[in-house]
Coordinates of C-alpha atoms in Angstrom, one line a residue:
Chain A
X568 CA -5.0 -16.5 17.2
X569 CA -2.9 -18.3 19.7
X570 CA -2.5 -17.3 23.3
X571 CA 1.0 -16.0 22.8
X572 CA 0.0 -13.7 20.0
X573 CA -2.9 -12.3 22.0
X574 CA -0.6 -11.6 25.0
X575 CA 1.8 -9.9 22.7
X576 CA -0.9 -7.8 21.0
X577 CA -2.6 -6.8 24.3
X578 CA 0.8 -6.1 25.8
X579 CA 1.6 -3.6 23.0
X580 CA -1.8 -2.0 22.9
X581 CA -2.2 -1.6 26.7
X582 CA 1.5 -1.7 27.7
X583 CA 2.8 1.1 25.5
X584 CA 0.3 3.8 26.6
X585 CA 0.6 2.7 30.2
X586 CA 4.4 3.0 30.1
X587 CA 4.1 6.4 28.4
X588 CA 1.7 7.7 31.0
X589 CA 3.9 6.4 33.8
X590 CA 6.9 8.1 32.1
X591 CA 5.0 11.4 32.0
X592 CA 3.7 11.2 35.6
X593 CA 7.0 10.0 37.1
X594 CA 9.1 12.6 35.2
X595 CA 6.6 15.3 36.2
X596 CA 7.0 14.3 39.9
X597 CA 10.7 14.6 39.4
X598 CA 10.4 18.0 37.7
X599 CA 8.4 19.3 40.6
X600 CA 11.4 18.6 42.9
X601 CA 13.4 21.0 40.8
X602 CA 13.5 24.7 41.4
X603 CA 10.3 26.3 39.8
X604 CA 12.3 28.2 37.3
X605 CA 13.5 24.9 35.7
X606 CA 10.0 23.4 35.3
X607 CA 9.1 25.1 32.1
X608 CA 12.5 24.5 30.7
X609 CA 12.7 20.7 31.2
X610 CA 9.1 19.6 30.8
X611 CA 8.5 20.3 27.1
X612 CA 11.5 18.3 26.1
X613 CA 10.3 15.3 28.1
X614 CA 6.9 15.5 26.4
X615 CA 8.2 15.8 22.8
X616 CA 11.2 13.6 23.5
X617 CA 9.8 10.1 22.5
X618 CA 8.2 11.5 19.3
X619 CA 11.4 13.4 18.2
X620 CA 13.5 10.3 18.9
X621 CA 11.3 8.1 16.7
X622 CA 11.0 10.7 13.9
X623 CA 14.8 11.1 13.9
X624 CA 15.3 7.4 13.9
X625 CA 12.8 6.6 11.1
X626 CA 12.8 9.7 8.9
X627 CA 15.6 12.1 9.4
X628 CA 18.5 9.9 9.9
X629 CA 17.5 7.3 7.3
X630 CA 16.9 10.2 4.8
X631 CA 20.4 11.5 5.3
X632 CA 21.8 8.0 5.2
X633 CA 20.1 7.3 1.9
X634 CA 21.6 10.5 0.4
X635 CA 25.0 9.2 1.6
X636 CA 24.5 5.7 0.2
X637 CA 23.6 7.2 -3.2
X638 CA 27.1 8.8 -3.5
X639 CA 29.0 5.5 -3.1
X640 CA 29.4 2.3 -5.1
X641 CA 27.0 -0.5 -4.2
X642 CA 29.5 -2.1 -1.9
X643 CA 29.7 1.2 0.0
X644 CA 33.5 1.3 -0.3
X645 CA 34.3 4.0 -2.8
X646 CA 32.9 7.5 -3.2
X647 CA 31.6 8.1 -6.7
X648 CA 30.0 11.5 -6.4
X649 CA 26.9 11.7 -8.6
X650 CA 27.9 8.7 -10.8
X651 CA 25.0 6.6 -9.6
X652 CA 22.6 9.4 -10.7
X653 CA 24.2 9.5 -14.1
X654 CA 24.0 5.8 -14.4
X655 CA 20.3 5.7 -13.4
X656 CA 19.3 8.6 -15.6
X657 CA 21.2 7.1 -18.5
X658 CA 19.0 3.9 -18.2
X659 CA 16.3 3.9 -20.8
X660 CA 13.9 2.0 -18.6
X661 CA 14.3 4.6 -15.8
X662 CA 13.5 7.3 -18.2
X663 CA 10.3 5.4 -19.1
X664 CA 9.5 5.3 -15.4
X665 CA 10.0 9.0 -15.1
X666 CA 7.8 9.6 -18.2
X667 CA 5.1 7.5 -16.5
X668 CA 5.4 9.5 -13.3
X669 CA 4.8 12.6 -15.4
X670 CA 1.7 11.0 -16.9
X671 CA 0.6 10.1 -13.4
X672 CA 1.3 13.7 -12.2
X673 CA -0.7 15.3 -15.0
X674 CA -3.6 12.9 -15.5
X675 CA -4.1 11.5 -12.0
X676 CA -4.0 14.9 -10.4
X677 CA -6.1 16.5 -13.1
X678 CA -8.7 13.9 -13.3
X679 CA -9.2 13.5 -9.6
X680 CA -9.6 17.3 -9.2
X681 CA -12.0 17.5 -12.2
X682 CA -14.1 14.6 -11.1
X683 CA -14.1 15.7 -7.5
X684 CA -15.2 19.2 -8.5
X685 CA -17.9 18.1 -10.9
X686 CA -19.3 15.5 -8.4
X687 CA -19.2 18.0 -5.5
X688 CA -21.1 20.6 -7.5
X689 CA -23.6 18.2 -8.9
X690 CA -24.3 16.4 -5.6
X691 CA -24.8 19.8 -3.9
X692 CA -27.9 20.3 -6.1
X693 CA -29.8 17.1 -5.4
X694 CA -31.8 15.8 -2.4
X695 CA -29.9 12.5 -2.3
X696 CA -26.5 14.2 -1.8
X697 CA -25.5 12.1 1.2
X698 CA -25.8 8.6 -0.3
X699 CA -24.1 9.6 -3.5
X700 CA -21.2 11.1 -1.7
X701 CA -20.9 8.0 0.5
X702 CA -20.8 5.7 -2.4
X703 CA -18.2 7.7 -4.4
X704 CA -16.1 8.1 -1.2
X705 CA -16.2 4.4 -0.3
X706 CA -13.2 3.3 -2.4
X707 CA -11.0 5.5 -0.2
X708 CA -11.4 2.9 2.6
X709 CA -10.0 -0.1 0.5
X710 CA -6.4 -0.8 -0.1
X711 CA -4.7 -0.1 -3.4
X712 CA -4.0 -3.8 -3.6
X713 CA -7.7 -4.6 -3.6
X714 CA -8.3 -1.6 -6.0
X715 CA -5.7 -3.0 -8.3
X716 CA -7.3 -6.4 -8.3
X717 CA -10.8 -4.9 -8.8
X718 CA -9.5 -3.0 -11.9
X719 CA -7.5 -5.9 -13.3
X720 CA -10.8 -7.7 -13.3
X721 CA -12.6 -4.7 -14.9
X722 CA -9.9 -4.7 -17.6
X723 CA -9.9 -8.4 -18.3
X724 CA -9.4 -9.3 -21.9
X725 CA -10.7 -12.3 -23.9
X726 CA -9.8 -12.8 -27.6
X727 CA -12.7 -11.9 -29.9
X728 CA -13.6 -15.4 -31.0
X729 CA -17.1 -17.0 -31.6
X730 CA -18.4 -18.5 -28.3
X731 CA -15.9 -16.6 -26.2
X732 CA -17.6 -14.0 -23.9
X733 CA -15.8 -10.9 -22.6
X734 CA -15.6 -11.3 -18.9
X735 CA -14.1 -7.9 -18.2
X736 CA -16.7 -5.2 -17.7
X737 CA -15.0 -2.6 -19.8
X738 CA -14.4 -4.9 -22.8
X739 CA -18.0 -6.2 -22.5
X740 CA -19.2 -2.6 -23.0
X741 CA -16.6 -1.9 -25.6
X742 CA -17.3 -5.0 -27.7
X743 CA -21.0 -5.7 -27.1
X744 CA -22.4 -2.2 -26.9
X745 CA -19.9 -0.1 -28.9
X746 CA -19.0 -3.0 -31.4
X747 CA -15.2 -2.5 -31.2
X748 CA -12.4 -5.0 -31.1
X749 CA -11.5 -6.0 -27.5
X750 CA -8.5 -4.2 -26.0
X751 CA -5.9 -5.7 -23.5
X752 CA -6.2 -2.5 -21.4
X753 CA -3.3 -3.4 -19.1
X754 CA -0.9 -4.7 -21.7
X755 CA -1.6 -2.5 -24.7
X756 CA 1.0 0.3 -24.5
X757 CA -1.2 2.9 -26.1
X758 CA -3.7 2.8 -23.1
X759 CA -2.2 0.8 -20.2
X760 CA -0.7 3.7 -18.3
X761 CA -4.0 5.5 -18.4
X762 CA -5.8 2.3 -17.4
X763 CA -3.6 2.1 -14.2
X764 CA -4.0 5.8 -13.5
X765 CA -7.8 5.5 -13.8
X766 CA -7.8 2.8 -11.1
X767 CA -6.1 5.3 -8.7
X768 CA -8.5 8.1 -9.9
X769 CA -11.4 5.8 -8.9
X770 CA -10.0 5.4 -5.4
X771 CA -9.1 9.1 -4.7
X772 CA -12.0 11.0 -6.4
X773 CA -14.0 10.7 -3.3
X774 CA -11.3 12.5 -1.3
X775 CA -11.3 15.5 -3.6
X776 CA -15.1 15.5 -3.8
X777 CA -15.6 15.5 0.0
X778 CA -13.2 18.4 0.6
X779 CA -14.4 20.4 -2.4
X780 CA -17.9 19.8 -1.3
X781 CA -17.1 21.2 2.2
X782 CA -15.5 24.3 0.7
X783 CA -18.5 24.7 -1.7
X784 CA -20.9 24.9 1.3
X785 CA -18.7 27.6 2.7
X786 CA -19.4 29.9 -0.2
X787 CA -22.0 32.5 0.9
X788 CA -25.2 31.9 -1.2
X789 CA -25.6 35.6 -1.6
X790 CA -22.6 35.7 -4.0
X791 CA -24.1 33.2 -6.4
X792 CA -27.6 34.5 -6.0
X793 CA -26.5 38.1 -6.8
X794 CA -24.9 36.8 -10.0
X795 CA -28.0 35.0 -11.0
X796 CA -30.2 38.0 -10.3
X797 CA -27.8 40.0 -12.6
X798 CA -28.6 37.5 -15.3
X799 CA -25.6 35.1 -15.2
X800 CA -26.3 31.6 -16.5
X801 CA -25.5 28.6 -14.3
X802 CA -22.4 27.9 -16.3
X803 CA -21.2 31.5 -15.8
X804 CA -21.8 31.3 -12.1
X805 CA -19.8 28.1 -12.0
X806 CA -16.9 29.3 -14.0
X807 CA -16.7 32.9 -12.8
X808 CA -17.7 32.6 -9.1
X809 CA -17.6 29.0 -7.8
X810 CA -14.4 27.9 -9.4
X811 CA -12.3 31.0 -8.5
X812 CA -13.6 30.8 -4.9
X813 CA -12.7 27.1 -4.7
X814 CA -9.2 27.6 -6.2
X815 CA -7.3 27.7 -2.8
X816 CA -9.0 24.5 -1.8
X817 CA -8.3 22.8 -5.1
X818 CA -4.7 23.9 -4.9
X819 CA -4.3 22.3 -1.5
X820 CA -6.0 19.0 -2.6
X821 CA -3.7 19.2 -5.7
X822 CA -0.5 19.2 -3.5
X823 CA -1.6 16.0 -1.8
X824 CA -2.4 14.4 -5.2
X825 CA 0.9 15.5 -6.7
X826 CA 2.9 13.8 -3.8
X827 CA 0.8 10.7 -4.3
X828 CA 1.4 10.6 -8.0
X829 CA 5.1 10.8 -7.5
X830 CA 5.1 8.0 -5.0
X831 CA 2.6 5.7 -6.8
X832 CA 3.6 2.1 -6.1
X833 CA 0.9 -0.4 -5.0
X834 CA -1.4 -0.1 -8.1
X835 CA 1.5 -0.7 -10.4
X836 CA 3.0 -3.5 -8.3
X837 CA -0.3 -5.4 -8.3
X838 CA -1.5 -4.7 -11.8
X839 CA 1.6 -5.0 -13.9
X840 CA 4.6 -5.1 -11.6
X841 CA 6.1 -2.4 -13.9
X842 CA 5.9 -4.5 -17.1
X843 CA 4.6 -3.4 -20.5
X844 CA 6.3 0.1 -20.0
X845 CA 4.1 1.0 -17.0
X846 CA 7.0 1.2 -14.5
X847 CA 7.3 4.2 -12.1
X848 CA 10.0 5.5 -9.9
X849 CA 8.8 4.1 -6.6
X850 CA 8.3 0.6 -8.2
X851 CA 11.7 0.8 -9.8
X852 CA 13.3 1.9 -6.6
X853 CA 11.8 -1.2 -4.9
X854 CA 13.0 -3.4 -7.8
X855 CA 16.6 -2.1 -7.5
X856 CA 16.5 -2.7 -3.8
X857 CA 15.2 -6.3 -3.8
X858 CA 15.4 -7.8 -7.3
X859 CA 18.7 -6.3 -8.3
X860 CA 20.1 -5.9 -4.7
X861 CA 21.6 -2.6 -5.9
X862 CA 21.3 -0.3 -2.9
X863 CA 23.3 2.5 -4.6
X864 CA 21.0 2.8 -7.6
X865 CA 18.0 2.3 -5.4
X866 CA 19.1 5.2 -3.1
X867 CA 19.8 7.4 -6.2
X868 CA 16.2 6.8 -7.4
X869 CA 14.8 7.5 -3.9
X870 CA 16.8 10.8 -3.9
X871 CA 15.3 11.7 -7.3
X872 CA 11.9 11.1 -5.9
X873 CA 12.7 13.4 -2.9
X874 CA 14.0 16.1 -5.3
X875 CA 10.7 15.9 -7.3
X876 CA 8.7 16.4 -4.1
X877 CA 10.8 19.4 -2.9
X878 CA 8.7 22.1 -4.7
X879 CA 5.6 20.7 -3.1
X880 CA 7.4 20.6 0.3
X881 CA 8.3 24.2 0.0
X882 CA 4.8 25.2 -1.0
X883 CA 3.5 23.4 2.0
X884 CA 5.9 25.1 4.4
X885 CA 5.1 28.5 3.0
X886 CA 1.4 27.9 3.3
X887 CA 1.8 26.7 6.8
X888 CA 3.7 29.8 7.8
X889 CA 1.1 32.0 6.2
X890 CA -1.6 30.1 8.1
X891 CA 0.2 30.5 11.4
X892 CA 0.7 34.2 10.7
X893 CA -3.0 34.8 10.3
X894 CA -4.0 32.6 13.3
Chain B
X687 CA 0.6 6.5 0.8
X688 CA 1.2 10.1 1.4
X689 CA 0.8 12.3 4.4
X690 CA 0.0 15.8 3.6
X691 CA -1.7 18.7 5.2
X692 CA -4.8 19.7 3.4
X693 CA -7.3 22.4 3.6
X694 CA -5.9 25.7 4.8
X695 CA -8.7 27.7 3.3
X696 CA -11.3 28.2 5.9
X697 CA -13.9 25.6 5.4
X698 CA -17.1 26.5 7.1
X699 CA -19.0 23.6 8.3
X700 CA -22.1 24.4 6.6
X701 CA -25.0 26.0 8.3
X702 CA -26.5 25.8 4.9
X703 CA -28.8 28.7 4.1
X704 CA -32.1 27.8 2.7
X705 CA -31.3 29.6 -0.5
X706 CA -28.6 27.0 -1.5
X707 CA -31.2 24.2 -1.1
X708 CA -33.3 25.7 -3.8
X709 CA -33.4 23.5 -6.8
X710 CA -33.1 20.4 -4.6
X711 CA -36.4 19.1 -5.8
X712 CA -37.1 17.3 -9.0
X713 CA -38.0 19.4 -12.0
X714 CA -37.8 18.5 -15.7
X715 CA -35.1 21.1 -16.2
X716 CA -32.8 19.3 -13.7
X717 CA -33.3 15.9 -15.3
X718 CA -29.9 15.9 -17.2
X719 CA -28.2 16.7 -13.8
X720 CA -29.9 13.7 -12.2
X721 CA -29.1 11.4 -15.1
X722 CA -25.4 12.5 -15.2
X723 CA -25.0 12.2 -11.4
X724 CA -26.7 8.8 -11.2
X725 CA -24.7 7.6 -14.2
X726 CA -21.4 8.6 -12.6
X727 CA -22.4 7.1 -9.3
X728 CA -23.2 3.8 -11.0
X729 CA -19.9 3.9 -12.8
X730 CA -18.2 4.3 -9.4
X731 CA -20.1 1.3 -7.8
X732 CA -19.9 -1.1 -10.7
X733 CA -16.2 -2.2 -10.1
X734 CA -16.9 -3.1 -6.5
X735 CA -20.2 -4.7 -7.3
X736 CA -18.6 -6.9 -10.0
X737 CA -16.0 -8.0 -7.5
X738 CA -18.6 -8.9 -4.9
X739 CA -20.8 -10.8 -7.3
X740 CA -17.9 -12.7 -8.8
X741 CA -16.7 -13.8 -5.4
X742 CA -20.0 -15.7 -5.0
X743 CA -20.0 -17.4 -8.4
X744 CA -18.5 -20.8 -9.2
X745 CA -15.1 -20.7 -10.8
X746 CA -16.1 -22.3 -14.1
X747 CA -18.6 -19.5 -14.7
X748 CA -16.5 -16.6 -13.6
X749 CA -13.9 -17.3 -16.2
X750 CA -16.4 -17.9 -19.0
X751 CA -19.1 -15.3 -18.6
X752 CA -19.4 -11.8 -17.3
X753 CA -20.5 -11.3 -13.7
X754 CA -23.6 -9.5 -14.8
X755 CA -25.0 -12.7 -16.2
X756 CA -25.3 -13.9 -12.6
X757 CA -28.5 -11.9 -12.4
X758 CA -30.3 -14.0 -15.0
X759 CA -31.3 -17.7 -14.5
X760 CA -30.0 -20.1 -13.7
X761 CA -28.9 -18.4 -10.6
X762 CA -25.7 -20.1 -9.5
X763 CA -24.1 -18.9 -6.4
X764 CA -21.6 -20.5 -4.0
X765 CA -19.6 -19.9 -0.8
X766 CA -17.0 -22.3 -2.0
X767 CA -14.6 -19.5 -3.0
X768 CA -14.5 -18.0 0.5
X769 CA -13.9 -21.4 2.2
X770 CA -11.2 -22.1 -0.4
X771 CA -9.3 -18.9 0.1
X772 CA -9.7 -18.8 3.9
X773 CA -8.4 -22.3 4.3
X774 CA -5.9 -23.1 1.6
X775 CA -4.5 -19.7 0.7
X776 CA -3.3 -18.5 4.1
X777 CA -5.9 -15.8 4.1
X778 CA -7.2 -16.3 7.6
X779 CA -3.7 -16.3 9.1
X780 CA -3.1 -13.1 7.1
X781 CA -6.2 -11.5 8.5
X782 CA -4.9 -12.1 12.0
X783 CA -1.5 -10.7 11.0
X784 CA -3.1 -7.6 9.6
X785 CA -4.9 -7.1 12.9
X786 CA -1.7 -7.8 14.9
X787 CA 0.1 -5.1 12.8
X788 CA -2.6 -2.5 12.5
X789 CA -4.0 -2.3 16.0
X790 CA -0.7 -1.5 17.8
X791 CA 0.5 0.6 14.8
X792 CA -2.6 2.7 15.4
X793 CA -2.5 3.0 19.2
X794 CA 1.2 3.5 19.8
X795 CA 1.8 6.5 17.5
X796 CA -1.4 8.3 18.7
X797 CA -0.3 7.9 22.3
X798 CA 3.2 9.3 21.6
X799 CA 1.9 12.0 19.3
X800 CA -0.7 13.2 21.9
X801 CA 2.0 14.2 24.4
X802 CA 4.2 15.8 21.8
X803 CA 1.2 17.7 20.2
X804 CA 0.3 19.1 23.6
X805 CA 3.8 20.4 24.1
X806 CA 3.8 21.9 20.7
X807 CA 0.4 23.6 21.2
X808 CA 0.7 24.8 24.8
X809 CA 4.3 24.8 26.1
X810 CA 7.0 27.3 25.3
X811 CA 10.5 26.0 24.5
X812 CA 13.4 26.9 22.3
X813 CA 13.2 25.8 18.6
X814 CA 9.5 24.9 19.1
X815 CA 8.5 26.6 15.8
X816 CA 11.5 25.3 13.9
X817 CA 10.9 21.7 15.1
X818 CA 7.2 21.9 14.1
X819 CA 8.1 23.3 10.7
X820 CA 10.4 20.4 10.3
X821 CA 7.5 18.0 11.0
X822 CA 5.4 19.9 8.4
X823 CA 8.2 19.4 5.9
X824 CA 8.4 15.7 6.7
X825 CA 4.8 15.3 5.8
X826 CA 5.7 15.5 2.2
X827 CA 8.8 13.4 2.3
X828 CA 8.3 10.1 0.4
X829 CA 9.1 7.3 2.8
X830 CA 11.1 5.6 0.0
X831 CA 14.1 7.7 1.1
X832 CA 14.1 5.8 4.4
X833 CA 13.7 2.2 3.3
X834 CA 17.3 1.2 2.8
X835 CA 18.9 2.5 6.0
X836 CA 16.0 1.3 8.2
X837 CA 16.0 -2.1 6.7
X838 CA 19.8 -2.3 7.1
X839 CA 19.4 -1.3 10.8
X840 CA 16.5 -3.8 11.3
X841 CA 18.7 -6.6 9.9
X842 CA 21.4 -5.8 12.5
X843 CA 18.9 -5.6 15.3
X844 CA 17.0 -8.6 14.0
X845 CA 13.8 -6.6 13.8
X846 CA 13.1 -7.4 10.1
X847 CA 10.3 -9.9 9.7
X848 CA 9.0 -9.1 13.2
X849 CA 5.8 -7.4 14.3
X850 CA 7.8 -5.2 16.7
X851 CA 9.8 -3.8 13.8
X852 CA 6.8 -2.9 11.7
X853 CA 5.0 -1.3 14.7
X854 CA 8.0 0.9 15.2
X855 CA 8.2 1.7 11.5
X856 CA 4.5 2.6 11.2
X857 CA 4.9 4.7 14.4
X858 CA 7.8 6.6 13.1
X859 CA 6.2 7.2 9.7
X860 CA 2.8 8.1 11.2
X861 CA 4.0 10.5 13.8
X862 CA 4.5 13.7 11.7
X863 CA 0.9 13.6 10.5
X864 CA -0.5 12.6 14.0
X865 CA 1.4 15.4 15.7
X866 CA 0.3 17.9 13.1
X867 CA -3.4 17.0 13.3
X868 CA -3.5 16.8 17.1
X869 CA -1.4 20.0 17.6
X870 CA -3.8 21.9 15.4
X871 CA -6.8 20.6 17.3
X872 CA -5.3 21.1 20.7
X873 CA -4.2 24.6 19.7
X874 CA -7.7 25.5 18.7
X875 CA -9.1 24.9 22.2
X876 CA -9.9 28.2 24.0
X877 CA -7.1 29.7 26.0
X878 CA -9.4 30.6 28.9
X879 CA -9.9 26.9 29.6
X880 CA -6.2 26.5 30.4
X881 CA -6.0 29.8 32.4
X882 CA -8.9 28.9 34.7
X883 CA -7.6 25.4 35.2
X884 CA -4.2 26.9 36.0
X885 CA -5.7 29.2 38.5
X886 CA -7.3 26.2 40.2
X887 CA -3.8 24.8 40.5
X888 CA -3.9 22.2 37.7
X889 CA -0.5 21.3 36.3
X890 CA 0.1 20.3 32.7
X891 CA -0.4 16.6 33.5
X892 CA -3.8 17.2 35.0
X893 CA -4.8 19.6 32.2
X894 CA -3.8 17.1 29.6
X895 CA -5.7 14.2 31.0
X896 CA -8.7 16.0 32.5
X897 CA -9.2 18.7 29.9
X898 CA -7.5 18.2 26.6
X899 CA -8.0 14.5 26.1
X900 CA -11.8 14.4 26.9
X901 CA -12.3 17.5 24.6
X902 CA -10.3 15.9 21.8
X903 CA -12.2 12.7 21.3
X904 CA -13.4 13.6 17.8
X905 CA -9.9 14.5 16.7
X906 CA -8.5 11.3 18.2
X907 CA -11.2 9.3 16.6
X908 CA -10.4 10.8 13.1
X909 CA -6.7 10.2 13.6
X910 CA -7.3 6.6 14.7
X911 CA -9.4 5.9 11.6
X912 CA -6.7 7.4 9.3
X913 CA -3.9 5.5 11.0
X914 CA -5.8 2.2 11.1
X915 CA -6.8 2.4 7.5
X916 CA -3.3 3.4 6.5
X917 CA -1.6 0.6 8.3
X918 CA -4.3 -2.0 7.4
X919 CA -4.0 -1.0 3.7
X920 CA -0.3 -0.6 3.6
X921 CA 1.6 -2.7 1.1
X922 CA 5.1 -1.1 0.8
X923 CA 6.1 -1.0 4.4
X924 CA 5.0 -4.6 5.0
X925 CA 6.7 -5.8 1.8
X926 CA 10.0 -4.2 2.7
X927 CA 10.3 -4.9 6.5
X928 CA 8.5 -8.2 6.7
X929 CA 10.3 -9.6 3.8
X930 CA 7.5 -11.8 2.4
X931 CA 7.5 -14.3 5.2
X932 CA 4.0 -15.8 5.0
X933 CA 3.9 -16.3 8.8
X934 CA 3.8 -12.6 9.4
X935 CA 2.4 -11.3 6.0
X936 CA -0.6 -9.1 6.3
X937 CA -3.6 -9.3 3.9
X938 CA -2.2 -6.8 1.4
X939 CA 1.0 -8.8 0.9
X940 CA -0.9 -12.1 0.7
X941 CA -3.5 -10.8 -1.8
X942 CA -0.8 -9.2 -3.9
X943 CA 1.0 -12.6 -4.0
X944 CA -2.2 -14.4 -4.9
X945 CA -2.5 -12.2 -7.9
X946 CA 0.8 -13.6 -9.0
X947 CA 0.2 -17.3 -8.1
X948 CA -3.6 -17.6 -8.9
X949 CA -3.3 -15.6 -12.1
X950 CA -6.7 -15.9 -13.8
X951 CA -8.6 -17.6 -11.0
X952 CA -10.7 -14.5 -10.5
X953 CA -13.4 -16.4 -8.4
X954 CA -10.7 -16.9 -5.7
X955 CA -9.0 -13.5 -6.2
X956 CA -12.3 -11.6 -5.9
X957 CA -13.1 -13.5 -2.7
X958 CA -9.7 -12.8 -1.3
X959 CA -9.9 -9.1 -2.1
X960 CA -13.3 -8.9 -0.5
X961 CA -12.1 -10.5 2.7
X962 CA -9.3 -7.9 2.8
X963 CA -11.8 -5.1 2.2
X964 CA -14.4 -6.1 4.7
X965 CA -13.0 -4.7 7.9
X966 CA -11.9 -1.3 6.5
X967 CA -15.3 -1.0 4.9
X968 CA -17.1 -1.6 8.2
X969 CA -14.8 0.8 10.0
X970 CA -15.4 3.4 7.3
X971 CA -19.2 3.0 7.2
X972 CA -19.4 3.1 11.0
X973 CA -17.1 6.0 11.5
X974 CA -17.6 7.9 8.2
X975 CA -18.5 11.1 10.1
X976 CA -15.2 11.3 11.9
X977 CA -13.3 10.3 8.8
X978 CA -14.8 13.2 6.8
X979 CA -14.5 15.6 9.7
X980 CA -10.9 14.9 10.2
X981 CA -10.2 15.3 6.5
X982 CA -11.9 18.6 6.1
X983 CA -10.7 19.9 9.4
X984 CA -7.1 20.0 8.4
X985 CA -5.5 17.0 6.9
X986 CA -5.5 13.7 5.3
X987 CA -3.2 10.8 4.9
X988 CA -3.8 8.5 2.0

């Protein structure tokens, strides 16, 4: 790293907090010169000011601007109403992308929740819980780019010819142990969307497991013990007591997963770049933006994504207000 | 990746009663449980293990035989792949770029969020609740809806392709989550603390630096890990605002490009992927406690 870069980096890491602290200290000194009645009125705005400015500049204003762009022709000159949405939704390949997002929504969310729940419950009953949870959780630390590459390697395909070995782990098991014909998991349209989804499931299962596990440990043991004393089997305890008590937690994890499923981008970008009918909305939006240079279509797709997220957004707001009310 | 509040349901950090530890010893009846759990764990490790092993195998073998054959003689391992990718594929430069992006993009939003979170938690002002509700709503908004206008503005301001631009972008995108997490933590500090400090004549600035920040180290640590992993692992923001210029490209962009250009040279791709994973894995292993605590305490960002 050259000297200029280091100066730049240190300048940002040290400089920004120092400037912020100075800003707070100096404005506070000024506030104290004001009549006391004014202190409480001015100070909060100075403290939230920088954050509100950045949030407005990077989220609120651009969001509104995108909505605006989506209502005009690509050159931005003539208003076309919802015509861009009609055009986008009339495009067969966009419909495929929407279908794939639905697959992501259902299977990604469902599988992560199920695997997370099963692993949390199983790990809770063994003495080596810690190491198991760490290992399952580890993929959360790596990028989706790396995860995509890892799974492309897992899914590698070699033709089934004498002298040719399967180098992909999955096909090696499939061909050598189960004696099936090798499958091009990423290309074969019967399985490829599920292959991509599973790569993301692999990354996120640890997330669901860790949170479910924490909630599981919050269940009073008396409840499950009482059921066992009354003669309930382990399966009944799990289905009738554990799962219902975990439902609020699973719902909350689910909302995070649903948003992720709608925005899925990196895995698809790395593994197929949307080819072989694996495209999704977020990848398509990026493609319209850079490959086709069609900002109007791209904005329309982004708005459709936002629309899809709105039920989750409302759910989150309601839940937040409920939480605040009981605080 | 997404930014979403998780975990409203009260999660008790387990003072686990002895009763629930029953059955934590090996018995014949629990054998299927152990087998199933260990099998699942192995399935979860195999992908990473295959990657790691392949990155140390010579290229002519990686593309002819499975990585598991490396464990039988003749044992052929090499460091060539790593020296290849680090030198000729721009990976070392990308590593430095990733650091240059991720460190300020972690520090700046946390600094800005801390002041805002304190105001949201302990100061009274008009629209406070409405503004905070807006931030909670923004947690779910896909950042795709911001890309076009921000990129257009960056082009006008000549911030596209610059580190400054991507720091600002990561700061803007990271703030709702950071404020949300910190405000919930600050807000949970006991009221008496502030009252007695106030009686002693401490103003908000003193209370913030002397009281709130020292007590909030765990929350700040959790947030720092989330934000660091998020910015280090980010592909989309870098792809859009840095415009594929190799001089500023982070690891994620470079590795994604290598997948296109190296195609089937998995000995190089696996080495490159592992270089990109090494630092986040170290951070994760060293700080796992804070990571998990931050997640279960109220939120996660993926």
